Amino acid sequence: MDFIYKIPTHMDFEGQARAEKLSRVIITLFGFVGLVWGYIIQQFSQTVYILGAGFVLAALLTIPPWPLYRKKPLNWQKAKGETETVSSGDSAKKTKKKN
Amino acid sequence: MHSILQRGNAILAYTLSVLACLTFVCFASTVLLNYRTHADLNTVKVVVYVVLWDKIILRGENAVLDFKNMNTKYYFWDDGNGLKGNNNITLTLSWNIIPNAGLLPNIFAHGSHSFQFPVDYTTSRM
């Protein structure tokens, strides 16, 4: 079951911006097209359905963390943490013992 | 926007905003429509409207109405006075169009029919 935890589920910083921008463009576009079509055939329900289709499409494209949104990862510095100091302490002890 | 729920929330909220905007545009489009309206106002006499018959026609249903020898759906109820001996009973046809969002226009058809009510009640059907 370990492979489940290895599936990457994050978006990087730029990916989040792209996802939000893409979702807004899709929903706005579908809303506008739906309004025009609904006005032509004089049925507002069609406008709502087309907007709903845009919502579903935007949800499919931007909610799951697709690899597309993981292209520019932030390179964090390596952790300096305790491991280094502990290891140096150990080496100091070892040197003492050797002496 | 980092987690799935945050993105879903953002998309849903934005969709609802767009839906509100579209609903307002739909409303505005019905305001701009110029139905032929016919104001039937009389500043001297009081005009009372009574609905005698109505019919609901849904979208797509046959809107060509051809009726003969019908009875009224709602009767001329005489609630004390006003009907007996009234010499100006005018029948008109009007209709509403109910939009999903927008104004409710009341449109009067061309033509009308006027008649008088007798002074006395009849005891048998005429």
Short mmCIF file of C-alpha atoms in Angstrom, two decimals:
data_model
loop_
_atom_site.label_atom_id
_atom_site.label_comp_id
_atom_site.label_asym_id
_atom_site.label_seq_id
_atom_site.Cartn_x
_atom_site.Cartn_y
_atom_site.Cartn_z
CA MET A 1 0.00 0.00 0.00
CA ASP A 2 3.00 2.32 0.10
CA PHE A 3 2.58 3.33 -3.53
CA ILE A 4 -0.55 5.29 -2.56
CA TYR A 5 1.55 7.69 -0.53
CA LYS A 6 3.99 8.12 -3.38
CA ILE A 7 1.31 9.55 -5.72
CA PRO A 8 2.02 13.28 -5.88
CA THR A 9 -1.07 15.28 -4.89
CA HIS A 10 0.27 18.80 -4.79
CA MET A 11 0.36 21.70 -7.23
CA ASP A 12 3.34 24.02 -7.28
CA PHE A 13 2.93 27.76 -6.84
CA GLU A 14 2.75 28.61 -10.54
CA GLY A 15 0.48 25.64 -11.14
CA GLN A 16 -2.07 26.95 -8.67
CA ALA A 17 -2.15 30.29 -10.45
CA ARG A 18 -2.58 28.56 -13.81
CA ALA A 19 -5.36 26.36 -12.44
CA GLU A 20 -7.30 29.30 -11.08
CA LYS A 21 -6.87 31.36 -14.23
CA LEU A 22 -7.89 28.43 -16.43
CA SER A 23 -11.00 27.69 -14.35
CA ARG A 24 -12.12 31.33 -14.51
CA VAL A 25 -11.58 31.51 -18.25
CA ILE A 26 -13.55 28.28 -18.83
CA ILE A 27 -16.49 29.25 -16.61
CA THR A 28 -16.68 32.80 -17.99
CA LEU A 29 -16.51 31.55 -21.57
CA PHE A 30 -19.22 28.93 -21.05
CA GLY A 31 -21.37 31.47 -19.25
CA PHE A 32 -21.08 33.97 -22.08
CA VAL A 33 -21.72 31.41 -24.81
CA GLY A 34 -24.63 30.03 -22.79
CA LEU A 35 -26.10 33.50 -22.42
CA VAL A 36 -25.91 34.16 -26.16
CA TRP A 37 -27.41 30.78 -27.01
CA GLY A 38 -30.09 31.07 -24.37
CA TYR A 39 -31.01 34.52 -25.66
CA ILE A 40 -31.22 33.25 -29.23
CA ILE A 41 -33.63 30.43 -28.37
CA GLN A 42 -35.18 32.41 -25.49
CA GLN A 43 -34.65 29.71 -22.88
CA PHE A 44 -32.71 30.70 -19.79
CA SER A 45 -32.57 27.08 -18.65
CA GLN A 46 -30.22 26.31 -21.54
CA THR A 47 -27.92 29.08 -20.29
CA VAL A 48 -27.85 27.48 -16.86
CA TYR A 49 -27.14 24.04 -18.33
CA ILE A 50 -24.26 25.35 -20.44
CA LEU A 51 -22.82 27.14 -17.42
CA GLY A 52 -23.13 23.85 -15.51
CA ALA A 53 -21.21 22.08 -18.29
CA GLY A 54 -18.51 24.73 -17.97
CA PHE A 55 -18.37 24.13 -14.23
CA VAL A 56 -17.95 20.37 -14.74
CA LEU A 57 -15.23 20.90 -17.35
CA ALA A 58 -13.41 23.40 -15.14
CA ALA A 59 -13.70 21.02 -12.20
CA LEU A 60 -12.24 18.14 -14.21
CA LEU A 61 -9.39 20.26 -15.57
CA THR A 62 -8.38 22.23 -12.51
CA ILE A 63 -9.45 20.43 -9.35
CA PRO A 64 -7.35 17.25 -9.63
CA PRO A 65 -3.62 18.01 -9.27
CA TRP A 66 -2.67 17.07 -12.81
CA PRO A 67 1.06 16.82 -13.62
CA LEU A 68 0.54 19.90 -15.82
CA TYR A 69 0.42 22.02 -12.67
CA ARG A 70 3.63 20.58 -11.25
CA LYS A 71 6.15 21.75 -13.84
CA LYS A 72 7.91 24.48 -11.85
CA PRO A 73 8.61 23.12 -8.40
CA LEU A 74 10.14 25.40 -5.81
CA ASN A 75 13.63 24.26 -4.92
CA TRP A 76 13.86 24.40 -1.18
CA GLN A 77 17.15 24.56 0.59
CA LYS A 78 18.29 21.36 2.22
CA ALA A 79 17.34 21.16 5.86
CA LYS A 80 20.19 22.18 8.10
CA GLY A 81 18.44 20.60 11.07
CA GLU A 82 19.61 18.67 14.06
CA THR A 83 21.00 15.74 12.15
CA GLU A 84 24.15 17.68 11.29
CA THR A 85 24.87 18.85 14.84
CA VAL A 86 24.13 15.45 16.29
CA SER A 87 26.43 13.77 13.84
CA SER A 88 29.19 16.30 14.57
CA GLY A 89 28.73 15.69 18.29
CA ASP A 90 29.04 11.98 17.73
CA SER A 91 32.18 12.42 15.73
CA ALA A 92 33.63 14.60 18.49
CA LYS A 93 32.87 11.91 21.04
CA LYS A 94 34.41 9.31 18.81
CA THR A 95 37.55 11.37 18.38
CA LYS A 96 37.73 11.76 22.15
CA LYS A 97 37.46 8.05 22.66
CA LYS A 98 40.12 7.43 20.11
CA ASN A 99 42.43 9.77 21.92
CA MET B 1 -5.66 26.98 -3.72
CA HIS B 2 -3.39 24.24 -2.60
CA SER B 3 -5.88 21.54 -1.75
CA ILE B 4 -8.65 19.92 -3.77
CA LEU B 5 -11.38 21.28 -1.52
CA GLN B 6 -10.07 24.83 -1.76
CA ARG B 7 -10.03 24.69 -5.54
CA GLY B 8 -13.49 23.16 -5.66
CA ASN B 9 -14.77 25.87 -3.36
CA ALA B 10 -13.24 28.60 -5.51
CA ILE B 11 -14.70 27.18 -8.72
CA LEU B 12 -18.16 26.72 -7.22
CA ALA B 13 -18.18 30.24 -5.79
CA TYR B 14 -17.08 31.72 -9.08
CA THR B 15 -19.72 29.69 -10.98
CA LEU B 16 -22.43 31.00 -8.68
CA SER B 17 -21.21 34.56 -9.20
CA VAL B 18 -21.37 34.10 -12.97
CA LEU B 19 -24.85 32.56 -12.62
CA ALA B 20 -26.01 35.59 -10.66
CA CYS B 21 -24.61 37.86 -13.35
CA LEU B 22 -26.35 35.89 -16.12
CA THR B 23 -29.63 35.92 -14.21
CA PHE B 24 -29.40 39.68 -13.94
CA VAL B 25 -28.74 39.97 -17.69
CA CYS B 26 -31.77 37.75 -18.33
CA PHE B 27 -33.84 40.04 -16.12
CA ALA B 28 -32.50 43.12 -17.89
CA SER B 29 -33.35 41.65 -21.29
CA THR B 30 -37.01 41.30 -20.28
CA VAL B 31 -37.03 44.91 -19.04
CA LEU B 32 -35.83 46.12 -22.41
CA LEU B 33 -38.49 44.18 -24.32
CA ASN B 34 -41.18 46.55 -25.51
CA TYR B 35 -44.49 44.74 -25.28
CA ARG B 36 -47.47 46.52 -26.72
CA THR B 37 -49.15 47.64 -23.55
CA HIS B 38 -52.58 49.08 -23.32
CA ALA B 39 -53.40 51.11 -20.26
CA ASP B 40 -57.05 50.91 -19.43
CA LEU B 41 -57.35 53.68 -16.91
CA ASN B 42 -60.42 55.67 -16.19
CA THR B 43 -60.00 58.50 -13.77
CA VAL B 44 -63.72 59.09 -13.24
CA LYS B 45 -65.19 55.65 -12.87
CA VAL B 46 -63.80 52.84 -10.82
CA VAL B 47 -62.87 49.94 -13.04
CA VAL B 48 -62.93 46.53 -11.40
CA TYR B 49 -61.22 43.61 -13.05
CA VAL B 50 -62.66 40.16 -12.51
CA VAL B 51 -61.09 37.02 -13.90
CA LEU B 52 -63.73 34.80 -15.51
CA TRP B 53 -61.54 32.26 -17.22
CA ASP B 54 -57.90 31.36 -17.38
CA LYS B 55 -55.60 28.79 -18.86
CA ILE B 56 -51.95 28.00 -18.32
CA ILE B 57 -49.97 27.24 -21.46
CA LEU B 58 -46.52 25.83 -20.87
CA ARG B 59 -43.66 26.31 -23.29
CA GLY B 60 -44.06 24.08 -26.32
CA GLU B 61 -47.75 23.47 -25.82
CA ASN B 62 -50.30 24.43 -28.45
CA ALA B 63 -50.96 28.14 -28.05
CA VAL B 64 -53.68 28.30 -30.70
CA LEU B 65 -56.86 28.35 -28.64
CA ASP B 66 -60.14 27.61 -30.37
CA PHE B 67 -63.06 27.35 -27.97
CA LYS B 68 -66.77 27.52 -28.58
CA ASN B 69 -69.79 27.41 -26.29
CA MET B 70 -67.72 27.45 -23.14
CA ASN B 71 -68.92 28.25 -19.70
CA THR B 72 -66.96 30.67 -17.60
CA LYS B 73 -64.45 28.99 -15.33
CA TYR B 74 -65.07 31.41 -12.49
CA TYR B 75 -68.55 32.81 -12.10
CA PHE B 76 -69.83 36.35 -11.87
CA TRP B 77 -70.22 36.36 -8.12
CA ASP B 78 -72.32 39.25 -6.98
CA ASP B 79 -70.69 40.23 -3.72
CA GLY B 80 -73.41 42.64 -2.74
CA ASN B 81 -73.50 45.19 -5.52
CA GLY B 82 -71.89 46.13 -8.77
CA LEU B 83 -73.16 43.44 -11.10
CA LYS B 84 -76.95 43.74 -11.13
CA GLY B 85 -78.01 46.45 -13.56
CA ASN B 86 -74.45 47.28 -14.53
CA ASN B 87 -74.61 48.69 -18.04
CA ASN B 88 -70.96 48.39 -18.94
CA ILE B 89 -69.61 44.90 -18.60
CA THR B 90 -66.62 44.62 -20.90
CA LEU B 91 -65.00 41.30 -21.69
CA THR B 92 -61.36 41.44 -22.66
CA LEU B 93 -58.59 38.93 -23.09
CA SER B 94 -55.20 39.49 -21.58
CA TRP B 95 -52.25 37.33 -20.80
CA ASN B 96 -49.06 37.24 -18.80
CA ILE B 97 -45.71 35.89 -19.84
CA ILE B 98 -43.83 34.45 -16.88
CA PRO B 99 -40.06 34.62 -17.41
CA ASN B 100 -37.44 32.73 -15.43
CA ALA B 101 -36.09 36.09 -14.37
CA GLY B 102 -37.56 39.43 -15.24
CA LEU B 103 -40.71 41.48 -15.34
CA LEU B 104 -44.21 40.05 -15.62
CA PRO B 105 -45.84 41.78 -18.57
CA ASN B 106 -49.62 42.04 -18.79
CA ILE B 107 -50.64 42.22 -22.43
CA PHE B 108 -54.15 43.04 -23.64
CA ALA B 109 -55.45 41.58 -26.87
CA HIS B 110 -57.15 43.64 -29.52
CA GLY B 111 -60.91 43.90 -29.29
CA SER B 112 -63.46 43.55 -26.54
CA HIS B 113 -67.13 42.79 -26.04
CA SER B 114 -69.46 44.93 -23.97
CA PHE B 115 -72.94 44.12 -22.71
CA GLN B 116 -75.33 44.97 -19.93
CA PHE B 117 -76.55 42.96 -17.02
CA PRO B 118 -80.31 42.95 -16.46
CA VAL B 119 -81.77 44.89 -13.57
CA ASP B 120 -83.47 41.86 -12.07
CA TYR B 121 -82.20 38.41 -11.29
CA THR B 122 -83.47 35.64 -13.51
CA THR B 123 -84.90 32.56 -11.90
CA SER B 124 -84.20 30.15 -14.72
CA ARG B 125 -81.28 29.68 -16.97
CA MET B 126 -81.58 31.77 -20.10
#
